[in-house]
Each structure stands twice: as structure tokens, then as C-alpha cells.
CSV table of C-alpha atoms in Angstrom, one decimal:
chain,number,residue,atom,x,y,z
A,1,UNK,CA,-192.7,83.7,78.3
A,2,UNK,CA,-193.3,84.9,82.0
A,3,UNK,CA,-190.2,85.3,84.8
A,4,UNK,CA,-190.9,84.0,88.0
A,5,UNK,CA,-188.7,84.6,91.3
A,6,UNK,CA,-188.8,81.4,93.9
A,7,UNK,CA,-189.7,83.0,96.9
A,8,UNK,CA,-186.8,80.6,98.8
A,9,UNK,CA,-183.7,80.9,96.9
A,10,UNK,CA,-185.0,84.2,95.1
A,11,UNK,CA,-184.1,82.4,91.9
A,12,UNK,CA,-185.3,83.5,88.7
A,13,UNK,CA,-186.7,81.3,86.1
A,14,UNK,CA,-188.7,81.5,82.9
A,15,UNK,CA,-191.8,79.5,82.0
A,16,UNK,CA,-194.3,79.7,79.1
A,17,UNK,CA,-197.8,80.1,79.1
A,18,UNK,CA,-198.8,76.9,79.7
A,19,UNK,CA,-196.9,76.3,82.3
A,20,UNK,CA,-197.9,79.8,83.6
A,21,UNK,CA,-201.6,79.0,83.2
A,22,UNK,CA,-201.3,75.7,85.4
A,23,UNK,CA,-199.5,77.6,88.2
A,24,UNK,CA,-202.3,80.8,88.6
A,25,UNK,CA,-205.0,77.7,88.4
A,26,UNK,CA,-203.6,76.0,91.3
A,27,UNK,CA,-203.4,79.2,93.1
A,28,UNK,CA,-206.7,79.9,92.2
A,29,UNK,CA,-208.4,76.7,92.7
A,30,UNK,CA,-206.4,76.5,96.2
A,31,UNK,CA,-207.5,80.0,97.1
A,32,UNK,CA,-211.1,79.2,96.4
A,33,UNK,CA,-211.4,76.1,98.2
A,34,UNK,CA,-210.0,77.8,101.2
A,35,UNK,CA,-212.6,80.4,101.1
A,36,UNK,CA,-215.3,77.9,100.0
A,37,UNK,CA,-214.3,75.5,103.4
A,38,UNK,CA,-214.2,79.3,105.4
A,39,UNK,CA,-217.8,80.1,103.9
A,40,UNK,CA,-219.1,76.5,104.4
A,41,UNK,CA,-217.5,76.7,107.9
A,42,UNK,CA,-219.5,79.9,108.8
A,43,UNK,CA,-222.4,78.6,107.3
A,44,UNK,CA,-222.4,75.6,109.5
A,45,UNK,CA,-221.6,77.5,112.7
A,46,UNK,CA,-224.7,79.6,111.9
A,47,UNK,CA,-226.9,76.9,111.4
A,48,UNK,CA,-226.0,75.4,114.7
A,49,UNK,CA,-226.3,78.8,116.3
A,50,UNK,CA,-229.7,79.1,115.3
A,51,UNK,CA,-230.3,75.5,116.1
A,52,UNK,CA,-229.2,76.6,119.8
A,53,UNK,CA,-231.2,79.7,119.5
A,54,UNK,CA,-234.3,77.6,118.6
A,55,UNK,CA,-233.6,75.1,121.3
A,56,UNK,CA,-233.3,77.8,123.7
A,57,UNK,CA,-236.5,79.7,122.6
A,58,UNK,CA,-238.4,76.9,122.5
A,59,UNK,CA,-237.1,75.8,126.4
A,60,UNK,CA,-238.1,79.2,127.1
A,61,UNK,CA,-241.4,79.2,125.4
A,62,UNK,CA,-242.1,75.6,127.1
A,63,UNK,CA,-241.2,77.0,130.8
A,64,UNK,CA,-243.3,79.9,130.3
A,65,UNK,CA,-246.4,77.7,129.2
A,66,UNK,CA,-245.5,75.2,132.3
A,67,UNK,CA,-245.3,78.6,134.6
A,68,UNK,CA,-248.6,79.5,133.4
A,69,UNK,CA,-250.3,76.4,133.3
A,70,UNK,CA,-248.9,75.7,136.8
A,71,UNK,CA,-250.1,79.2,138.4
A,72,UNK,CA,-253.7,78.5,136.6
A,73,UNK,CA,-253.7,74.8,138.2
A,74,UNK,CA,-252.6,76.2,141.8
A,75,UNK,CA,-255.6,79.0,141.3
A,76,UNK,CA,-258.0,75.8,140.2
A,77,UNK,CA,-257.0,74.1,143.2
A,78,UNK,CA,-257.5,77.4,145.3
A,79,UNK,CA,-260.9,77.8,143.9
A,80,UNK,CA,-261.7,74.0,144.8
A,81,UNK,CA,-260.3,74.4,148.3
A,82,UNK,CA,-262.7,77.5,148.4
A,83,UNK,CA,-265.3,75.5,147.2
A,84,UNK,CA,-265.1,72.9,149.7
A,85,UNK,CA,-264.4,75.3,152.7
A,86,UNK,CA,-268.1,76.9,151.6
A,87,UNK,CA,-270.1,74.0,151.3
A,88,UNK,CA,-268.8,72.9,154.6
A,89,UNK,CA,-269.8,76.3,156.2
A,90,UNK,CA,-273.2,76.1,154.3
A,91,UNK,CA,-273.6,73.0,155.9
A,92,UNK,CA,-272.5,73.7,159.7
A,93,UNK,CA,-274.8,77.1,159.4
A,94,UNK,CA,-277.5,74.9,158.1
A,95,UNK,CA,-277.6,72.4,161.2
A,96,UNK,CA,-276.6,75.1,163.5
A,97,UNK,CA,-280.1,76.8,162.3
A,98,UNK,CA,-281.8,73.7,162.6
A,99,UNK,CA,-280.0,73.0,166.4
A,100,UNK,CA,-281.0,76.4,167.5
A,101,UNK,CA,-284.8,75.9,166.2
A,102,UNK,CA,-285.1,72.5,167.9
A,103,UNK,CA,-283.5,73.8,170.6
A,104,UNK,CA,-286.3,76.6,170.9
A,105,UNK,CA,-288.8,74.4,170.6
A,106,UNK,CA,-287.5,71.7,173.4
A,107,UNK,CA,-287.7,74.7,175.5
A,108,UNK,CA,-291.0,75.8,174.7
A,109,UNK,CA,-292.2,72.4,175.5
A,110,UNK,CA,-290.8,72.3,178.5
A,111,UNK,CA,-291.9,75.9,179.4
A,112,UNK,CA,-295.4,74.7,178.6
A,113,UNK,CA,-295.3,71.5,180.4
A,114,UNK,CA,-294.1,73.5,183.5
A,115,UNK,CA,-297.0,75.8,182.9
A,116,UNK,CA,-299.3,72.6,182.5
A,117,UNK,CA,-297.9,71.2,185.7
A,118,UNK,CA,-298.6,74.6,188.0
A,119,UNK,CA,-302.1,74.9,186.0
A,120,UNK,CA,-303.2,71.3,187.6
A,121,UNK,CA,-301.7,71.6,190.7
A,122,UNK,CA,-303.8,75.0,191.1
A,123,UNK,CA,-306.4,74.4,189.4
A,124,UNK,CA,-309.3,71.7,189.8
A,125,UNK,CA,-310.7,69.0,187.4
A,126,UNK,CA,-312.4,71.5,185.2
A,127,UNK,CA,-309.1,72.9,184.2
A,128,UNK,CA,-307.6,69.3,183.5
A,129,UNK,CA,-309.8,69.3,180.5
A,130,UNK,CA,-308.6,71.8,178.9
A,131,UNK,CA,-305.0,71.5,180.0
A,132,UNK,CA,-305.5,68.4,177.9
A,133,UNK,CA,-306.7,70.1,175.0
A,134,UNK,CA,-304.2,72.5,175.3
A,135,UNK,CA,-301.7,69.8,175.6
A,136,UNK,CA,-303.2,68.4,172.5
A,137,UNK,CA,-302.9,71.7,170.2
A,138,UNK,CA,-299.4,71.9,171.9
A,139,UNK,CA,-299.1,68.3,170.6
A,140,UNK,CA,-299.9,69.5,167.3
A,141,UNK,CA,-298.4,72.2,167.1
A,142,UNK,CA,-294.8,70.4,168.3
A,143,UNK,CA,-295.6,68.1,165.2
A,144,UNK,CA,-296.5,71.0,162.8
A,145,UNK,CA,-292.9,72.3,164.0
A,146,UNK,CA,-291.4,69.0,163.9
A,147,UNK,CA,-292.8,68.6,160.1
A,148,UNK,CA,-291.5,72.1,159.6
A,149,UNK,CA,-288.3,71.2,160.6
A,150,UNK,CA,-288.2,68.1,158.5
A,151,UNK,CA,-289.4,70.4,155.2
A,152,UNK,CA,-286.3,72.7,156.5
A,153,UNK,CA,-283.6,69.9,156.7
A,154,UNK,CA,-284.9,68.2,153.2
A,155,UNK,CA,-284.7,72.1,151.7
A,156,UNK,CA,-281.0,72.7,153.4
A,157,UNK,CA,-280.0,69.4,151.7
A,158,UNK,CA,-281.9,70.2,148.1
A,159,UNK,CA,-279.6,73.3,148.6
A,160,UNK,CA,-276.2,71.5,149.7
A,161,UNK,CA,-276.5,69.1,147.0
A,162,UNK,CA,-277.2,71.9,144.6
A,163,UNK,CA,-274.3,73.8,145.7
A,164,UNK,CA,-271.9,70.5,145.7
A,165,UNK,CA,-273.1,69.9,142.0
A,166,UNK,CA,-272.7,73.6,141.1
A,167,UNK,CA,-268.7,73.2,142.8
A,168,UNK,CA,-268.4,69.8,141.3
A,169,UNK,CA,-269.2,70.8,137.6
A,170,UNK,CA,-267.1,74.2,138.3
A,171,UNK,CA,-264.5,71.5,139.0
A,172,UNK,CA,-264.7,69.6,136.2
A,173,UNK,CA,-264.7,72.5,134.0
A,174,UNK,CA,-261.6,73.8,135.3
A,175,UNK,CA,-260.3,70.2,134.8
A,176,UNK,CA,-261.4,70.3,131.3
A,177,UNK,CA,-259.7,73.7,131.0
A,178,UNK,CA,-256.6,72.2,132.3
A,179,UNK,CA,-256.8,69.5,129.9
A,180,UNK,CA,-257.3,72.2,127.0
A,181,UNK,CA,-254.4,74.3,128.2
A,182,UNK,CA,-252.3,71.1,128.2
A,183,UNK,CA,-253.1,70.2,124.7
A,184,UNK,CA,-252.8,73.4,123.4
A,185,UNK,CA,-249.0,73.7,125.3
A,186,UNK,CA,-248.6,70.6,123.4
A,187,UNK,CA,-249.8,71.8,120.0
A,188,UNK,CA,-247.5,75.3,120.9
A,189,UNK,CA,-244.3,73.1,121.3
A,190,UNK,CA,-245.0,70.7,118.4
A,191,UNK,CA,-245.6,74.0,116.4
A,192,UNK,CA,-242.9,75.8,117.7
A,193,UNK,CA,-240.5,72.4,116.9
A,194,UNK,CA,-241.7,72.3,113.5
A,195,UNK,CA,-241.2,75.9,112.6
A,196,UNK,CA,-237.3,76.1,113.6
A,197,UNK,CA,-237.3,72.5,111.9
A,198,UNK,CA,-238.9,73.8,108.9
A,199,UNK,CA,-236.3,76.9,109.1
A,200,UNK,CA,-233.3,74.8,110.0
A,201,UNK,CA,-234.2,72.7,106.5
A,202,UNK,CA,-234.9,75.9,104.7
A,203,UNK,CA,-231.4,76.8,105.7
A,204,UNK,CA,-229.8,73.9,105.0
A,205,UNK,CA,-231.2,74.1,101.3
A,206,UNK,CA,-230.4,77.1,100.6
A,207,UNK,CA,-226.5,76.6,102.3
A,208,UNK,CA,-226.5,73.3,99.7
A,209,UNK,CA,-228.1,75.6,96.9
A,210,UNK,CA,-225.1,78.2,97.3
A,211,UNK,CA,-222.7,75.5,97.5
A,212,UNK,CA,-223.9,73.7,94.8
A,213,UNK,CA,-223.6,77.0,92.7
A,214,UNK,CA,-220.5,77.9,94.0
A,215,UNK,CA,-218.9,74.5,92.9
A,216,UNK,CA,-220.3,75.0,89.2
A,217,UNK,CA,-219.1,78.4,88.8
A,218,UNK,CA,-216.1,80.0,87.0
A,219,UNK,CA,-215.0,83.6,86.5
A,220,UNK,CA,-216.8,83.6,82.6
A,221,UNK,CA,-219.9,82.4,83.8
A,222,UNK,CA,-220.7,84.2,87.1
A,223,UNK,CA,-223.4,87.0,85.9
A,224,UNK,CA,-224.6,84.8,82.7
A,225,UNK,CA,-225.5,81.7,84.9
A,226,UNK,CA,-227.4,83.6,86.9
A,227,UNK,CA,-229.5,85.0,84.1
A,228,UNK,CA,-229.6,81.4,82.7
A,229,UNK,CA,-230.9,79.8,86.0
A,230,UNK,CA,-233.6,82.4,86.2
A,231,UNK,CA,-234.5,81.4,82.6
A,232,UNK,CA,-234.6,78.2,82.9
A,233,UNK,CA,-236.9,78.0,86.1
A,234,UNK,CA,-239.4,80.4,84.3
A,235,UNK,CA,-239.8,78.2,81.2
A,236,UNK,CA,-240.1,75.0,83.2
A,237,UNK,CA,-243.5,76.5,84.5
A,238,UNK,CA,-244.4,78.7,81.7
A,239,UNK,CA,-246.8,76.4,79.9
A,240,UNK,CA,-248.9,75.7,83.1
A,241,UNK,CA,-248.4,79.0,85.3
A,242,UNK,CA,-248.0,82.0,83.2
A,243,UNK,CA,-249.3,80.5,79.4
A,244,UNK,CA,-250.0,84.4,78.0
A,245,UNK,CA,-246.7,85.8,79.9
A,246,UNK,CA,-243.8,87.6,77.6
A,247,UNK,CA,-240.5,86.9,79.4
A,248,UNK,CA,-237.7,88.1,77.4
A,249,UNK,CA,-234.2,89.6,77.4
A,250,UNK,CA,-234.3,93.6,76.8
A,251,UNK,CA,-232.5,94.4,74.1
A,252,UNK,CA,-233.7,97.9,73.5
A,253,UNK,CA,-230.8,100.3,74.5
A,254,UNK,CA,-231.8,103.5,72.2
A,255,UNK,CA,-232.2,104.9,75.5
A,256,UNK,CA,-228.5,104.0,77.0
A,257,UNK,CA,-229.2,101.7,79.1
A,258,UNK,CA,-231.4,97.9,79.2
A,259,UNK,CA,-232.2,95.5,82.1
A,260,UNK,CA,-231.8,91.8,81.4
A,261,UNK,CA,-235.5,90.8,81.3
A,262,UNK,CA,-238.7,91.9,81.3
A,263,UNK,CA,-241.8,90.1,82.3
A,264,UNK,CA,-245.4,91.1,80.8
A,265,UNK,CA,-248.8,89.0,81.6
A,266,UNK,CA,-252.3,89.5,80.1
A,267,UNK,CA,-255.4,88.2,80.0
A,268,UNK,CA,-257.6,86.8,77.4
A,269,UNK,CA,-258.9,90.1,76.2
A,270,UNK,CA,-255.2,91.1,76.3
A,271,UNK,CA,-255.4,93.6,78.8
A,272,UNK,CA,-252.1,94.1,80.8
A,273,UNK,CA,-252.0,92.1,84.2
A,274,UNK,CA,-248.6,93.2,85.7
A,275,UNK,CA,-245.6,93.9,84.0
A,276,UNK,CA,-241.8,93.2,85.8
A,277,UNK,CA,-238.4,94.7,84.8
A,278,UNK,CA,-235.2,92.4,86.4
A,279,UNK,CA,-231.8,92.6,86.8
A,280,UNK,CA,-229.7,89.7,87.8
A,281,UNK,CA,-226.5,90.7,89.5
A,282,UNK,CA,-224.3,87.9,90.9
A,283,UNK,CA,-220.7,88.7,92.1
A,284,UNK,CA,-217.3,86.4,92.0
A,285,UNK,CA,-215.8,85.5,95.4
A,286,UNK,CA,-212.7,86.7,94.1
A,287,UNK,CA,-213.8,90.3,92.8
A,288,UNK,CA,-211.2,92.9,94.1
A,289,UNK,CA,-213.9,95.6,94.6
A,290,UNK,CA,-217.3,94.5,96.2
A,291,UNK,CA,-220.4,95.7,95.3
A,292,UNK,CA,-223.6,96.4,97.2
A,293,UNK,CA,-227.1,95.9,96.0
A,294,UNK,CA,-227.9,99.4,96.2
A,295,UNK,CA,-225.2,100.5,93.9
A,296,UNK,CA,-227.7,99.2,91.1
A,297,UNK,CA,-231.2,100.5,92.3
A,298,UNK,CA,-230.9,104.1,90.6
A,299,UNK,CA,-230.3,102.6,86.8
A,300,UNK,CA,-233.1,100.0,87.4
A,301,UNK,CA,-235.4,102.3,88.6
A,302,UNK,CA,-234.8,104.1,85.3
A,303,UNK,CA,-234.9,101.3,83.3
A,304,UNK,CA,-238.5,100.3,84.4
A,305,UNK,CA,-239.3,103.9,83.9
A,306,UNK,CA,-238.3,104.2,80.0
A,307,UNK,CA,-239.5,100.9,79.7
A,308,UNK,CA,-242.9,101.0,80.8
A,309,UNK,CA,-243.2,98.6,83.7
A,310,UNK,CA,-245.0,98.6,86.8
A,311,UNK,CA,-242.3,96.8,89.1
A,312,UNK,CA,-238.8,96.2,89.1
A,313,UNK,CA,-237.0,93.2,90.9
A,314,UNK,CA,-233.2,92.9,91.7
A,315,UNK,CA,-232.1,89.2,91.6
A,316,UNK,CA,-228.9,89.5,93.3
A,317,UNK,CA,-226.3,87.2,94.9
A,318,UNK,CA,-224.5,90.0,95.8
A,319,UNK,CA,-223.7,90.6,100.1
A,320,UNK,CA,-224.0,86.9,100.7
A,321,UNK,CA,-223.6,87.6,104.5
A,322,UNK,CA,-226.4,90.1,104.5
A,323,UNK,CA,-229.0,89.3,106.8
A,324,UNK,CA,-231.3,91.8,105.7
A,325,UNK,CA,-231.4,90.2,102.0
A,326,UNK,CA,-230.8,86.6,102.8
A,327,UNK,CA,-234.4,86.5,104.8
A,328,UNK,CA,-236.5,86.6,101.7
A,329,UNK,CA,-238.3,89.1,99.7
A,330,UNK,CA,-237.1,93.1,100.5
A,331,UNK,CA,-239.0,95.9,99.2
A,332,UNK,CA,-236.9,99.3,99.0
A,333,UNK,CA,-240.0,101.4,98.6
A,334,UNK,CA,-238.3,103.7,101.1
A,335,UNK,CA,-235.7,104.2,97.8
A,336,UNK,CA,-237.3,103.6,95.1
A,337,UNK,CA,-241.2,103.1,94.1
A,338,UNK,CA,-242.4,99.6,93.6
A,339,UNK,CA,-238.6,97.8,94.0
A,340,UNK,CA,-238.0,94.7,95.3
A,341,UNK,CA,-234.8,92.6,96.0
A,342,UNK,CA,-234.7,88.6,96.3
A,343,UNK,CA,-232.2,85.8,96.2
A,344,UNK,CA,-232.7,83.6,93.3
A,345,UNK,CA,-234.8,80.9,95.4
A,346,UNK,CA,-237.4,83.8,95.3
A,347,UNK,CA,-237.5,84.4,91.7
A,348,UNK,CA,-241.0,82.8,91.1
A,349,UNK,CA,-242.4,83.3,94.0
A,350,UNK,CA,-242.1,87.0,93.2
A,351,UNK,CA,-243.6,87.0,90.0
A,352,UNK,CA,-246.6,84.5,91.7
A,353,UNK,CA,-247.1,87.3,94.2
A,354,UNK,CA,-247.2,90.4,92.4
A,355,UNK,CA,-249.0,88.9,89.5
A,356,UNK,CA,-251.8,87.4,91.9
A,357,UNK,CA,-251.9,91.3,93.4
A,358,UNK,CA,-252.4,92.8,90.5
A,359,UNK,CA,-255.2,90.2,89.3
A,360,UNK,CA,-257.2,91.8,92.1
A,361,UNK,CA,-257.2,95.2,90.2
A,362,UNK,CA,-257.8,93.9,86.7
A,363,UNK,CA,-261.0,94.5,86.5
A,364,UNK,CA,-260.3,98.2,87.9
A,365,UNK,CA,-257.6,97.9,84.4
A,366,UNK,CA,-260.4,96.8,82.5
A,367,UNK,CA,-262.8,99.8,83.2
A,368,UNK,CA,-260.0,101.7,82.6
A,369,UNK,CA,-259.2,100.2,79.5
A,370,UNK,CA,-262.4,100.7,78.3
A,371,UNK,CA,-262.7,104.1,79.6
A,372,UNK,CA,-259.9,104.8,77.3
A,373,UNK,CA,-260.9,103.3,74.1
A,374,UNK,CA,-264.4,105.1,74.5
A,375,UNK,CA,-262.1,108.0,74.9
A,376,UNK,CA,-259.8,107.5,72.0
A,377,UNK,CA,-263.1,106.9,69.6
A,378,UNK,CA,-264.4,110.0,70.9
A,379,UNK,CA,-260.9,111.5,70.2
A,380,UNK,CA,-261.1,110.0,67.1
A,381,UNK,CA,-264.3,111.1,66.0
A,382,UNK,CA,-263.5,114.8,66.8
A,383,UNK,CA,-260.1,114.5,65.2
A,384,UNK,CA,-262.0,113.2,62.0
A,385,UNK,CA,-264.7,115.8,62.8
A,386,UNK,CA,-262.0,118.6,62.9
A,387,UNK,CA,-260.1,117.1,59.6
A,388,UNK,CA,-263.3,117.0,57.7
A,389,UNK,CA,-263.8,120.8,58.3
A,390,UNK,CA,-260.5,121.7,58.0
A,391,UNK,CA,-260.2,119.8,54.4
A,392,UNK,CA,-264.1,121.4,53.7
A,393,UNK,CA,-263.1,124.6,54.5
A,394,UNK,CA,-259.6,124.2,52.7
A,395,UNK,CA,-261.7,123.3,49.6
A,396,UNK,CA,-264.2,125.8,50.2
A,397,UNK,CA,-261.7,128.8,50.0
A,398,UNK,CA,-259.8,127.1,47.2
A,399,UNK,CA,-262.7,126.5,45.3
A,400,UNK,CA,-263.9,130.3,46.3
A,401,UNK,CA,-260.8,131.8,45.3
A,402,UNK,CA,-261.0,130.0,41.8
A,403,UNK,CA,-264.3,131.1,41.4
A,404,UNK,CA,-263.0,134.7,42.3
A,405,UNK,CA,-260.4,134.0,39.8
A,406,UNK,CA,-262.7,132.7,36.8
A,407,UNK,CA,-264.9,135.7,37.6
A,408,UNK,CA,-261.9,138.1,37.2
A,409,UNK,CA,-261.0,136.2,33.9
A,410,UNK,CA,-264.3,136.7,32.6
A,411,UNK,CA,-264.6,140.6,33.4
A,412,UNK,CA,-261.0,140.7,31.8
A,413,UNK,CA,-262.4,139.0,28.7
A,414,UNK,CA,-265.3,141.3,28.7
A,415,UNK,CA,-263.3,144.5,29.1
A,416,UNK,CA,-260.9,142.5,26.0
A,417,UNK,CA,-263.8,142.2,24.1
A,418,UNK,CA,-265.4,145.6,24.7
A,419,UNK,CA,-261.9,146.6,23.7
A,420,UNK,CA,-261.5,144.8,20.3
A,421,UNK,CA,-265.8,146.2,19.9
A,422,UNK,CA,-264.7,149.6,20.2
A,423,UNK,CA,-261.6,149.0,18.0
A,424,UNK,CA,-263.6,147.4,15.4
A,425,UNK,CA,-265.9,150.3,15.7
A,426,UNK,CA,-263.1,152.5,15.2
A,427,UNK,CA,-262.2,150.7,12.2
A,428,UNK,CA,-265.2,151.0,10.8
A,429,UNK,CA,-265.3,154.7,11.3
A,430,UNK,CA,-262.1,155.0,9.6
A,431,UNK,CA,-262.8,152.8,7.0
A,432,UNK,CA,-265.8,154.8,6.2
A,433,UNK,CA,-264.1,158.0,6.0
A,434,UNK,CA,-261.7,156.3,4.0
A,435,UNK,CA,-264.3,155.3,1.7
A,436,UNK,CA,-265.7,158.6,1.7
A,437,UNK,CA,-262.5,160.4,1.2
A,438,UNK,CA,-261.7,157.8,-1.8
A,439,UNK,CA,-265.1,158.9,-3.5
A,440,UNK,CA,-264.6,162.5,-3.3
A,441,UNK,CA,-261.3,162.1,-5.1
A,442,UNK,CA,-261.1,163.3,-8.8
A,443,UNK,CA,-258.5,164.0,-11.3
A,444,UNK,CA,-258.6,167.8,-11.3
A,445,UNK,CA,-258.5,167.5,-7.3
A,446,UNK,CA,-255.6,165.1,-7.9
A,447,UNK,CA,-253.8,167.8,-10.5
A,448,UNK,CA,-254.8,170.9,-9.1
A,449,UNK,CA,-251.4,171.5,-7.6
A,450,UNK,CA,-249.2,169.2,-9.8
A,451,UNK,CA,-248.7,170.6,-12.9
A,452,UNK,CA,-246.6,167.7,-14.3
A,453,UNK,CA,-249.6,165.5,-13.5
A,454,UNK,CA,-252.3,167.6,-15.2
A,455,UNK,CA,-249.8,168.2,-18.6
A,456,UNK,CA,-249.5,164.4,-18.5
A,457,UNK,CA,-253.2,163.9,-18.0
A,458,UNK,CA,-253.8,166.8,-20.8
A,459,UNK,CA,-251.9,164.7,-23.2
A,460,UNK,CA,-253.7,161.4,-22.7
A,461,UNK,CA,-256.9,163.3,-23.2
A,462,UNK,CA,-256.0,164.7,-26.3
A,463,UNK,CA,-254.4,161.3,-27.6
A,464,UNK,CA,-258.2,159.4,-26.7
A,465,UNK,CA,-259.9,162.5,-28.5
A,466,UNK,CA,-257.5,161.8,-31.7
A,467,UNK,CA,-257.9,158.3,-31.7
A,468,UNK,CA,-261.6,158.4,-31.6
A,469,UNK,CA,-262.1,160.7,-34.8
């Protein structure tokens, strides 16, 4: 039973476990809905701010591009105007030169006419013929000058036509450049628009995924759901993308700690391509003490080294408001080598990214494995040779010691046999002496110092004598 005090009347009353759990659930659900609503409102505001920012940036970019294009158009127009002025100046200069040459010829002709008239007045009939000849020559010279003048005019016209053609060609090129710039401007506007629309869509998708995940989370499923989500996502593409990969939970805690999952992939020759130690971390919104992603870096790096993995990846939903971790794949090499922090939506991309990067160094790994194998073969041969030498030396030493022992035993046996021989020879000598001594024994010698025995032998001799009679 639990005792609850009413906040209005301050009256205490008791309720059973079921009622207390129901009231607690209502309070928790209300608070969770309130915080979820606040989070959704913040996400919506972030979305609107991102849209406004994208629109502002797009407008600014369009204005900048338009300003650049207007400047370029004004420059082209100025160049065209300059070309027109230069063309007119060239025509005027050509006409002025022609007019000057024509006036000079006319003046020359007038002077010649005056000279002819003066000569005709002063000269006689004889000089008239010469005047006529001179006039004919002058007429021919005038005709030549007029022909030259026509040729010069034609050349001027050709030059003017060529200059006008070059200016028109340059104008057309400027027009094409202007059209190309306008097209590039439109493409840039379209690209920027699609880029920001894609970012907005990705942000909406991420918000929707988080909203769906929060709706399905409970206090008991907080850490386990993320692991199950990642395992399900990997198993969904395992057969097609990673047919030879190993992706299992880390159950080896002999070193005192363990990660969540270990990923290893190899090629057909069983040469390892890449290995990753994964740690999945989630945190309930109602947790009193909030954790940070960096709180798990040291332990994750330790697990990576102890389990022999090349990379370490923290899949985390912690610090949901962090712009750094929400931006995508974040490397923390400045803290720990070969370590990344990702959101769940980047779980499969980080595996693919690291695997594809490792494929480039696969040939070097194969060569290194071959060199290691050759080194192992040489090492095994040297070890076998050393073992053979050691065993042979041991057996030789043992056999040598056994042979020496056998020689010593033979020498001992020879010494023993020699002693036995000497003993036997000594016994034979003693027996011979004993025999000699026995042969030298007589009754007389035996009874010489024994009167009793002498008397007995005498009695026996007498008996023998009497019996023989």
C-alpha cells in the first residue's frame, strides 16, 4: 500500500499497488507527451528556420548571379558600342584619306591646266603638240590615279566589311556567352533548390524516424531497441552486400569489459578486409543524469584494441540536439584513433564506407599475409631444425653417457674378474701348500709331542703284530 497526500485538501489516503502504478503511468505518459510535443515543436521550428535560411541563401545567390550577369551584359554592350564607334571612325578616316587624295589630284589637274594654258599662250604651234602629248600623259596619269583610287576604295570597303564581320562575330560570341551564363544561372538555381529541398526532406525523414522511434520506445527497451534495430538492418542486406561477413554480439568479457557487436569481413582467400567494434548507446528522455557521447570513447577504444579490431564506431542517439552529431558521420580521430560517431541512419553507410576504403589496401594485406606466411614457414623450418638439433644433441649426450657407463661397468667387471682370478689363483696356491703339508704329515710327527697318542699308536701296532702271528 502507498500513502498519497492530496495537494488541494492535504488529506492523506492510501491506494494499492495497481492504483499507484496507474497514477504513475498517467503522470509519466503526460510528461512524455508534453516533452515529445515540445521536441516536435522545436524540430518544426528548426525545419522552418532551415527553409527560411535556404530561401534567403537562394535569393542572395540568385541576386548575386543576376548582378554578375547584368555587369557582364553592360560590359558586352559597352564592347559592342565601342566596336560601332571604331567602325564609324575607320570609315570616316578612310573617306577623309580618299577625299584628301582626290582633292590633291584635282588641284594637281587644275595646276596642270593652268600651266598648259600659260604655255599655250606663250608657246607657238610647235609646243601645242607637246602640250597635247603632255595632256594625254596627264590624262593617263589621272586615269591611273582614278583606278588606284577605286582600288583603294575597294580595299577600304573590304577592310571595313572584315572589321564589321569580326565585330559582329564577337557580338554573337558575347550573346552566346550571355545565353550560356543565363543557362548556368538557371542550372545553379535549380541545383541549389534541389539541394535544399533534399536537405529539408532528409531533415523531415530524420524527424519522422525519431518521432516513430520515440513513440515505440519504453523504459525497458531503451538500450536494447537500438541494438535490435542495427542487427535487423544488417541482416536485411547481409546476403547480398556482405555474404562472408561476421556480425555478432561480443560475448567475450574475460578482459573485464566488452562491446556490443563485432563486424569482420574477409575475401575468398580468408584474408581479413576490415574489422569494426560497435557500441550502441541510447538514453531515455526521462533519465535524470544525461550522458555525453565522449563518456564512452575511452572504453570503446579499449574494447577495440583488446578484441583486435581496426575501427571503432559508436552508434548513438545521445545528445539529440547536437548539431555536430546530427550532421552525419563524425570522426573523433583527434581523441582516439580510427573512431567514428554516427546516428542510426548512418549505421549501414559507415560499414560500406570503411569496407570500400579497406578494399583498396586488400592487395597490400594479401602481400603482407603472404610474407607473414613465408616468414612463418621459415620460422617453422628453423624451429624444426633447432628442435632436431636439440633432440639429436640430447640423444647423443644420453647415448654417450650410457656408453661411458657401459665402459665403466665393463672395466669394473674386468677388475672384479681379475680380483676373482687372483683369488682363485691364491686359493690354488693355498690348496697346493695344504696338499704339500698334508703329504708331509706322519704318525711319528703327530705323536712326537703327544705321549698319549704315541702310547695309543704303540698299543695298536702291538695288536696288529699279535694278530698277524
